[in-house]
Coordinates of C-alpha atoms and ligand atoms in Angstrom, one line a residue:
M287 CA 98.0 105.8 128.3
R288 CA 97.2 104.1 124.8
A289 CA 93.8 103.0 123.6
I290 CA 91.9 101.9 120.6
V291 CA 88.9 103.3 119.5
Y292 CA 86.0 100.5 119.1
K293 CA 83.0 102.6 118.5
S294 CA 82.1 106.4 117.9
T295 CA 78.6 107.6 118.3
G296 CA 79.3 111.4 117.9
S297 CA 80.7 113.1 120.9
W298 CA 81.6 109.9 122.9
Y299 CA 84.2 107.3 121.9
N300 CA 84.1 103.6 123.3
I301 CA 87.8 102.8 123.8
K302 CA 89.9 100.0 125.1
T303 CA 93.0 100.9 127.0
E304 CA 96.3 98.9 126.4
T305 CA 95.3 97.4 129.9
G306 CA 92.2 95.8 128.2
K307 CA 90.1 98.2 130.1
A308 CA 86.9 99.3 128.3
M309 CA 85.8 103.1 128.8
S310 CA 84.0 105.9 127.5
A311 CA 86.2 108.7 126.0
R312 CA 85.7 112.3 124.7
I313 CA 87.9 115.0 122.7
K314 CA 88.6 118.1 124.9
G315 CA 89.3 121.3 122.9
V316 CA 89.8 121.0 119.4
F317 CA 92.7 119.2 117.5
K318 CA 93.4 119.0 114.0
I319 CA 94.0 115.5 112.4
D320 CA 95.4 115.3 108.7
D321 CA 94.4 117.6 106.2
I322 CA 91.2 116.4 105.5
T323 CA 87.9 117.9 106.3
S324 CA 86.1 115.2 107.9
T325 CA 82.8 115.1 109.9
N326 CA 84.4 112.9 112.5
P327 CA 88.0 113.6 113.7
I328 CA 88.3 110.2 115.3
A329 CA 87.2 107.0 114.0
V330 CA 86.8 103.3 114.8
G331 CA 90.3 101.4 114.7
D332 CA 92.0 104.9 115.6
E333 CA 95.1 104.4 118.2
V334 CA 94.8 107.3 120.6
D335 CA 96.4 108.5 123.8
V336 CA 94.1 109.1 126.8
D337 CA 94.4 110.6 130.2
I338 CA 91.8 109.1 132.8
E339 CA 89.1 111.6 133.9
S340 CA 87.1 109.7 136.3
E341 CA 87.9 106.1 137.7
S342 CA 84.5 105.8 139.1
A343 CA 82.6 106.7 136.0
N344 CA 84.9 105.0 133.8
T345 CA 85.6 108.1 131.5
A346 CA 88.7 109.4 129.8
I347 CA 89.9 112.5 127.8
I348 CA 91.5 111.8 124.2
T349 CA 94.6 113.9 124.1
N350 CA 96.4 112.7 121.1
I351 CA 95.8 110.5 117.8
H352 CA 98.5 108.4 116.3
P353 CA 99.3 108.5 112.6
R354 CA 96.9 106.2 110.8
R355 CA 98.5 103.3 108.8
N356 CA 95.3 103.7 106.4
Y357 CA 91.6 104.6 106.4
I358 CA 88.6 104.5 104.6
N359 CA 87.0 107.5 103.8
R360 CA 83.4 108.0 102.5
Q361 CA 81.9 111.0 101.0
S362 CA 79.1 112.4 102.8
P363 CA 75.8 111.7 100.8
S364 CA 74.6 115.5 101.5
H365 CA 78.0 117.5 101.3
K366 CA 80.3 116.3 98.5
K367 CA 83.1 118.1 100.0
Q368 CA 82.8 116.6 103.5
H369 CA 84.3 113.3 104.1
H370 CA 83.3 110.7 107.0
I371 CA 86.1 108.3 108.1
V372 CA 84.6 104.8 108.2
A373 CA 87.4 103.2 110.0
A374 CA 91.1 103.5 110.5
N375 CA 94.4 101.1 110.6
L376 CA 92.8 98.3 108.7
D377 CA 94.4 95.0 107.4
Q378 CA 91.8 94.1 105.1
S379 CA 88.1 95.0 103.9
L380 CA 85.4 92.3 103.2
L381 CA 82.3 93.5 100.9
F382 CA 79.5 91.5 101.9
A383 CA 77.3 91.3 98.7
T384 CA 74.0 89.3 98.0
L385 CA 72.6 88.4 94.3
K386 CA 69.2 88.4 95.8
D387 CA 67.3 90.0 98.5
P388 CA 68.8 92.6 98.2
K389 CA 70.9 92.5 94.9
T390 CA 74.2 94.0 95.1
S391 CA 75.2 95.3 91.5
Q392 CA 78.7 94.6 89.9
G393 CA 78.9 98.2 89.4
F394 CA 78.9 98.7 93.3
I395 CA 81.4 95.7 94.0
D396 CA 83.9 97.3 91.4
R397 CA 83.3 100.8 93.1
F398 CA 84.4 98.9 96.4
L399 CA 87.3 97.4 94.8
V400 CA 88.5 100.5 93.2
T401 CA 88.2 102.3 96.5
S402 CA 90.1 99.4 98.4
E403 CA 92.8 99.6 95.7
A404 CA 93.0 103.5 96.2
Y405 CA 93.6 102.8 99.8
H406 CA 95.9 99.9 99.5
I407 CA 93.6 97.7 101.6
P408 CA 93.2 94.1 100.3
A409 CA 89.8 93.4 99.7
I410 CA 87.6 90.1 99.6
V411 CA 84.0 89.7 98.3
V412 CA 81.7 87.6 100.4
F413 CA 78.4 86.5 98.8
N414 CA 75.9 85.8 101.4
K415 CA 72.4 84.4 101.5
A416 CA 73.4 81.6 99.0
D417 CA 70.3 79.6 100.3
V418 CA 68.0 81.7 98.6
Y419 CA 70.0 81.8 95.2
R420 CA 68.2 79.8 92.4
N421 CA 70.3 78.6 89.3
K422 CA 70.3 82.0 87.7
E423 CA 72.0 83.6 90.7
L424 CA 74.4 80.7 91.2
E425 CA 75.3 80.9 87.4
K426 CA 75.9 84.7 88.2
Y427 CA 78.1 83.9 91.1
A428 CA 80.4 81.4 89.1
E429 CA 80.7 84.1 86.6
L430 CA 81.7 86.8 89.0
K431 CA 83.8 84.3 90.7
S432 CA 86.0 83.5 87.8
M433 CA 85.8 87.2 86.6
Y434 CA 87.4 88.3 89.9
A435 CA 89.6 85.4 90.4
A436 CA 91.5 86.2 87.0
I437 CA 92.2 89.8 88.2
G438 CA 93.3 88.4 92.0
Y439 CA 90.3 89.0 93.9
R440 CA 89.0 86.3 96.3
T441 CA 85.2 85.7 96.4
V442 CA 83.4 83.3 98.9
L443 CA 80.0 81.9 98.6
M444 CA 78.3 81.9 101.9
S445 CA 75.0 81.1 103.5
L446 CA 74.5 81.9 107.3
K447 CA 71.3 80.3 107.4
N448 CA 72.8 76.8 106.2
N449 CA 76.1 77.5 107.9
E450 CA 78.0 77.4 104.4
G451 CA 81.2 79.1 103.9
V452 CA 81.0 80.6 107.4
E453 CA 84.2 78.8 108.4
E454 CA 86.1 79.9 105.4
V455 CA 85.3 83.4 105.9
K456 CA 86.1 83.2 109.9
E457 CA 89.5 81.6 108.9
L458 CA 90.1 84.8 106.8
L459 CA 89.6 86.9 109.6
K460 CA 92.3 85.3 111.8
D461 CA 95.2 87.7 113.1
K462 CA 93.6 90.7 111.1
I463 CA 91.7 93.9 111.6
S464 CA 88.9 93.5 109.0
L465 CA 86.1 96.1 107.9
L466 CA 82.7 94.5 106.9
S467 CA 80.9 96.7 104.5
G468 CA 77.9 96.4 102.0
H469 CA 74.4 97.4 101.3
S470 CA 72.0 97.2 104.4
G471 CA 70.2 93.8 104.9
V472 CA 73.2 91.7 103.3
G473 CA 73.9 90.0 106.6
K474 CA 76.8 91.8 108.1
S475 CA 75.6 91.7 111.7
S476 CA 74.1 88.3 111.3
F477 CA 77.7 87.1 110.3
I478 CA 79.2 88.6 113.6
N479 CA 76.3 87.2 115.5
A480 CA 77.1 83.8 114.0
I481 CA 80.6 83.9 115.1
F482 CA 79.9 85.5 118.6
P483 CA 76.5 84.2 119.6
E484 CA 76.9 86.0 123.0
L485 CA 76.8 89.3 121.3
Q486 CA 73.3 89.4 120.0
L487 CA 73.8 92.4 117.8
K488 CA 70.5 93.8 116.3
T489 CA 69.7 92.5 112.9
Q490 CA 66.9 93.1 110.5
D491 CA 63.7 91.2 111.8
V492 CA 63.2 87.5 110.7
S493 CA 61.0 88.4 107.8
G494 CA 64.3 89.2 106.2
W495 CA 64.8 91.8 103.4
S496 CA 61.9 94.0 103.3
G497 CA 63.1 96.0 100.1
K498 CA 62.8 99.2 102.4
G499 CA 66.5 99.5 102.7
L500 CA 66.2 100.2 106.5
H501 CA 69.5 100.6 108.2
T502 CA 69.6 98.3 111.2
T503 CA 73.2 98.8 112.3
T504 CA 73.6 102.7 112.9
F505 CA 77.2 103.2 114.1
A506 CA 80.4 101.2 113.0
E507 CA 81.7 99.1 115.8
M508 CA 84.6 96.9 116.3
F509 CA 84.6 93.6 118.2
D510 CA 87.6 91.6 119.1
L511 CA 87.3 88.0 117.7
P512 CA 87.5 84.9 120.0
F513 CA 90.9 84.1 118.5
T514 CA 93.5 87.0 117.5
G515 CA 92.0 89.8 115.3
S516 CA 89.0 91.8 115.2
V517 CA 86.1 92.9 112.9
I518 CA 84.4 96.1 112.4
D519 CA 80.6 95.9 111.7
T520 CA 79.5 99.1 109.8
P521 CA 76.1 100.6 108.9
G522 CA 74.8 99.6 105.2
M523 CA 75.5 101.9 102.5
R524 CA 73.7 102.8 99.4
E525 CA 76.3 104.0 97.3
F526 CA 80.1 103.9 97.4
G527 CA 81.1 107.8 96.8
L528 CA 84.5 107.6 95.5
V529 CA 86.9 110.1 97.1
D530 CA 89.6 112.0 95.5
I531 CA 90.2 109.9 92.5
P532 CA 91.1 111.8 89.3
R533 CA 89.5 110.4 85.9
Q534 CA 93.3 110.0 84.8
E535 CA 94.0 107.7 87.9
L536 CA 91.0 105.4 87.8
S537 CA 92.6 102.8 85.5
H538 CA 95.3 102.4 88.2
Y539 CA 92.9 101.0 90.5
Y540 CA 91.8 98.2 88.1
P541 CA 94.7 95.7 88.4
E542 CA 94.0 94.2 84.8
M543 CA 94.2 97.6 83.3
A544 CA 97.2 98.9 85.5
R545 CA 99.1 96.1 84.2
V546 CA 99.0 97.3 80.6
I547 CA 98.6 101.0 80.7
T548 CA 102.3 101.7 80.1
D549 CA 101.7 100.3 76.6
C550 CA 99.1 102.9 75.6
Q551 CA 100.3 105.2 72.9
F552 CA 99.4 108.4 75.0
N553 CA 100.4 108.6 78.6
N554 CA 97.2 110.7 79.3
C555 CA 95.1 107.8 77.8
L556 CA 91.5 107.5 79.4
H557 CA 91.2 104.2 77.4
V558 CA 87.7 105.4 75.8
N559 CA 88.5 105.9 72.2
E560 CA 92.0 107.0 72.0
P561 CA 94.2 105.2 69.4
G562 CA 96.7 102.7 70.5
C563 CA 95.1 102.0 73.6
A564 CA 96.4 99.0 75.3
V565 CA 93.2 98.5 77.4
K566 CA 91.2 98.3 74.1
K567 CA 93.6 95.9 72.9
G568 CA 93.1 93.8 75.8
L569 CA 89.1 94.0 75.5
E570 CA 89.7 92.7 72.0
E571 CA 92.0 90.0 72.8
G572 CA 89.8 88.9 75.5
T573 CA 92.3 89.5 78.3
I574 CA 90.3 92.4 79.8
N575 CA 86.8 91.5 80.8
V576 CA 84.1 93.5 78.9
E577 CA 81.8 93.8 82.1
R578 CA 84.9 95.3 84.1
Y579 CA 85.5 97.5 81.1
I580 CA 82.0 98.7 81.4
S581 CA 82.1 99.4 84.9
Y582 CA 85.1 101.3 84.4
L583 CA 83.3 103.7 81.9
N584 CA 80.5 104.0 84.3
I585 CA 82.4 105.2 87.3
L586 CA 84.6 107.2 84.8
D587 CA 81.4 109.0 83.7
T588 CA 80.6 109.8 87.4
I589 CA 83.8 111.5 88.1
D590 CA 83.6 115.2 87.9
D591 CA 86.6 116.6 86.0
K592 CA 86.2 120.2 87.4
N593 CA 87.5 119.0 90.6
Y594 CA 91.0 118.3 89.4
Ligands
LIG36 N1 68.1 83.6 103.8 C1 69.2 84.2 104.4 N2 69.0 85.2 105.2 C2 70.0 85.9 105.8 C3 71.3 85.1 105.8 N3 72.1 85.8 106.6 C4 71.4 87.1 107.0 N4 70.0 87.0 106.7 C5 68.9 87.9 106.9 O1 69.2 89.0 106.4 C6 68.6 90.1 107.2 C7 69.4 91.1 107.3 O2 70.6 90.9 108.0 P1 71.4 91.9 108.8 O3 72.6 91.1 109.6 O4 70.7 92.8 109.9 O5 72.0 92.7 107.8 P2 73.1 94.0 107.8 O6 74.1 93.9 106.6 O7 73.7 94.0 109.0 O8 72.2 95.3 107.6 P3 72.4 96.9 108.1 O9 72.9 97.0 109.6 O10 71.3 97.5 107.8 O11 73.5 97.3 107.4 C8 68.2 89.4 108.7 O12 66.6 89.0 108.6 C9 69.0 88.0 108.6 O13 68.3 86.9 109.3 C10 71.4 83.9 104.9 O14 72.6 83.5 104.7 N5 70.3 83.5 104.3
LIG37 MG1 73.9 95.5 110.5
LIG38 ZN1 94.6 103.5 77.0

């Protein structure tokens, strides 16, 4: 029987079978998936085959995993060579960001966008907690909005507290499997609670952002929406480790750079200080945003060349 994985807590998986039945499942024996060394062989969103183990205990054995349409991979913070699959078979990825309590940096947002481009997963950035933004943050939002709009990324300003922008985000989820990610404390679980009040997911206590970076959600979990589609809540992340992107390829994942790099004089141009660089020309002419270019250089700096 076919099933979809809704939650993975280590050795057990919460699944829903094609007949709509929720069960607990586990893997028996070893089976190898893809060619990646991952700490978790099966992730939320995976399509699997299961055999019923016990009707009374509602348990099943996972016997096969279907090929993934795509997946998002994260580097393990402790072992750089180990990857953790966050989720599989996604239609889009929503980054929850906040400009205050806590502050999400543009560098973090750009890393997320690069990752989404590398995995070919459409990305949207949702700026939550608009109710606590002062003029300074609202101006920052306006800047970011136009900067991202110019290169094709949608942003939404939202306040769960004041119920602003919530309908717009909800609308974006229709008929799709969406991953929610972002720092801890930005309101991912609160958003899911806002659209499904009956779920009552655990969220950070009402005192709000404590600055301590506590993680309230500990496992990724998928929820079916009241309309078609589903949404995956994830634990907050501190950093976005870029997985397997060679320095040479980074600019391919900056859409505004990807458009012009064929005009660079050298085909191995890194767009740093090579002559005849089309990216540098775009910067001078104002067609490439300086802040985006700075984030490109920052990311480039963190990619270890020795791996390639
Ligand atoms: N002022 C304000 N606070 C909000 C808003 N949305 C969420 N919060 C608060 O932010 C805190 C963190 O929310 P969570 O939903 O737990 O955040 P999370 O992103 O799920 O965090 P992790 O599970 O740790 O990754 C809670 O105290 C929420 O009440 C908002 O729009 N405005
Ligand atoms: Mg949460
Ligand atoms: Zn160049």
